[in-house]
Structure formats: C-alpha cells, structure tokens
C-alpha cells in the first residue's frame, strides 16, 4: 500500500501544504502549516508529512500508520 505524501513548503512570505502538486492550504506561519499538514496526513493514513526549511531542504518527516522502513528481510 502506498502512502499519501504531504509537504510543508515555503510560499512567498508564508507557507503552504501540498499533496501531489496540489495546494491543500496556505498559511501565514510555518507552525500553522505543519499543524494543518499533520491533520491532513492523519485523515488519509497511511501517509507521510515532509516539512521543508525556508530554503527548500527537508527538515523532518512524520510517518502515520505503518512505516515500511526498514524493509523486512
């Protein structure tokens, strides 16, 4: 089963949550975007929330439901 991925990314002067290239929501602070991203990810488990820094690098990841890593074997 594949996971739905959500990304919290910078958006001009604010932040947005994206899923599959579609903007789920825009927010004035990173904290609000992360909160909204967690809510969206919990609503579509199995899922993953990837939080980026202001320069676009990955800061942290949250996995909801079963994490297939490390792979069995």
PDB file of C-alpha atoms in Angstrom:
ATOM      1  CA  UNK A   1       0.000   0.000   0.000  1.00  0.00           C
ATOM      2  CA  UNK A   2       1.385   3.405  -0.922  1.00  0.00           C
ATOM      3  CA  UNK A   3       1.450   6.347   1.424  1.00  0.00           C
ATOM      4  CA  UNK A   4      -0.028   9.744   0.619  1.00  0.00           C
ATOM      5  CA  UNK A   5       2.698  12.389   0.910  1.00  0.00           C
ATOM      6  CA  UNK A   6       2.081  15.910   2.130  1.00  0.00           C
ATOM      7  CA  UNK A   7       4.756  18.616   2.026  1.00  0.00           C
ATOM      8  CA  UNK A   8       5.031  21.824   4.048  1.00  0.00           C
ATOM      9  CA  UNK A   9       6.934  24.249   1.831  1.00  0.00           C
ATOM     10  CA  UNK A  10       7.694  27.983   1.734  1.00  0.00           C
ATOM     11  CA  UNK A  11       5.281  30.078  -0.318  1.00  0.00           C
ATOM     12  CA  UNK A  12       6.417  33.661  -0.841  1.00  0.00           C
ATOM     13  CA  UNK A  13       6.093  35.248   2.596  1.00  0.00           C
ATOM     14  CA  UNK A  14       4.132  32.341   4.046  1.00  0.00           C
ATOM     15  CA  UNK A  15       3.867  28.569   3.940  1.00  0.00           C
ATOM     16  CA  UNK A  16       1.695  26.040   2.162  1.00  0.00           C
ATOM     17  CA  UNK A  17       0.770  22.385   2.376  1.00  0.00           C
ATOM     18  CA  UNK A  18       0.924  20.445  -0.884  1.00  0.00           C
ATOM     19  CA  UNK A  19      -0.162  16.958  -1.842  1.00  0.00           C
ATOM     20  CA  UNK A  20       0.695  15.592  -5.259  1.00  0.00           C
ATOM     21  CA  UNK A  21       1.386  19.046  -6.705  1.00  0.00           C
ATOM     22  CA  UNK A  22      -1.931  20.412  -5.445  1.00  0.00           C
ATOM     23  CA  UNK A  23      -2.049  23.104  -2.758  1.00  0.00           C
ATOM     24  CA  UNK A  24      -4.093  21.885   0.204  1.00  0.00           C
ATOM     25  CA  UNK A  25      -3.859  25.198   2.063  1.00  0.00           C
ATOM     26  CA  UNK A  26      -1.804  28.364   2.577  1.00  0.00           C
ATOM     27  CA  UNK A  27      -0.777  29.734   5.980  1.00  0.00           C
ATOM     28  CA  UNK A  28       0.951  32.790   7.393  1.00  0.00           C
ATOM     29  CA  UNK A  29       3.258  30.779   9.695  1.00  0.00           C
ATOM     30  CA  UNK A  30       5.179  27.536   9.407  1.00  0.00           C
ATOM     31  CA  UNK A  31       3.669  26.333  12.684  1.00  0.00           C
ATOM     32  CA  UNK A  32       0.121  26.647  11.319  1.00  0.00           C
ATOM     33  CA  UNK A  33       1.126  24.909   8.090  1.00  0.00           C
ATOM     34  CA  UNK A  34       2.677  21.993   9.996  1.00  0.00           C
ATOM     35  CA  UNK A  35      -0.441  21.676  12.176  1.00  0.00           C
ATOM     36  CA  UNK A  36      -2.688  21.643   9.110  1.00  0.00           C
ATOM     37  CA  UNK A  37      -0.379  19.191   7.354  1.00  0.00           C
ATOM     38  CA  UNK A  38      -0.500  16.807  10.321  1.00  0.00           C
ATOM     39  CA  UNK A  39      -4.283  16.996  10.356  1.00  0.00           C
ATOM     40  CA  UNK A  40      -4.476  16.254   6.622  1.00  0.00           C
ATOM     41  CA  UNK A  41      -1.979  13.406   6.902  1.00  0.00           C
ATOM     42  CA  UNK A  42      -3.860  11.823   9.810  1.00  0.00           C
ATOM     43  CA  UNK A  43      -7.035  11.986   7.717  1.00  0.00           C
ATOM     44  CA  UNK A  44      -5.558   9.883   4.905  1.00  0.00           C
ATOM     45  CA  UNK A  45      -3.382   7.243   6.560  1.00  0.00           C
ATOM     46  CA  UNK A  46      -1.091   5.615   5.607  1.00  0.00           C
ATOM     47  CA  UNK A  47       0.614   8.915   4.961  1.00  0.00           C
ATOM     48  CA  UNK A  48       3.711  10.996   5.446  1.00  0.00           C
ATOM     49  CA  UNK A  49       4.262  14.665   6.225  1.00  0.00           C
ATOM     50  CA  UNK A  50       7.531  16.134   4.949  1.00  0.00           C
ATOM     51  CA  UNK A  51       8.458  19.506   6.452  1.00  0.00           C
ATOM     52  CA  UNK A  52      10.900  21.672   4.494  1.00  0.00           C
ATOM     53  CA  UNK A  53      13.100  24.569   5.611  1.00  0.00           C
ATOM     54  CA  UNK A  54      12.791  28.080   4.185  1.00  0.00           C
ATOM     55  CA  UNK A  55      15.420  27.221   1.553  1.00  0.00           C
ATOM     56  CA  UNK A  56      13.525  24.103   0.464  1.00  0.00           C
ATOM     57  CA  UNK A  57      15.608  21.377   2.132  1.00  0.00           C
ATOM     58  CA  UNK A  58      13.916  18.594   4.090  1.00  0.00           C
ATOM     59  CA  UNK A  59      13.862  19.393   7.803  1.00  0.00           C
ATOM     60  CA  UNK A  60      11.897  16.448   9.182  1.00  0.00           C
ATOM     61  CA  UNK A  61       9.405  13.747   8.218  1.00  0.00           C
ATOM     62  CA  UNK A  62       6.446  12.280  10.063  1.00  0.00           C
ATOM     63  CA  UNK A  63       5.001   8.899   9.088  1.00  0.00           C
ATOM     64  CA  UNK A  64       1.459   7.955  10.084  1.00  0.00           C
ATOM     65  CA  UNK A  65       0.365   4.329  10.314  1.00  0.00           C
ATOM     66  CA  UNK A  66       2.757   1.534   9.354  1.00  0.00           C
ATOM     67  CA  UNK A  67       6.193   2.627   8.202  1.00  0.00           C
ATOM     68  CA  UNK A  68       7.542   0.187   5.584  1.00  0.00           C
ATOM     69  CA  UNK A  69      11.125   1.111   6.524  1.00  0.00           C
ATOM     70  CA  UNK A  70      13.301  -0.599   7.348  1.00  0.00           C
ATOM     71  CA  UNK A  71      12.116  -3.158   4.826  1.00  0.00           C
ATOM     72  CA  UNK A  72      11.581  -6.697   6.025  1.00  0.00           C
ATOM     73  CA  UNK A  73      14.382  -9.146   5.299  1.00  0.00           C
TER      74      UNK A  73
END
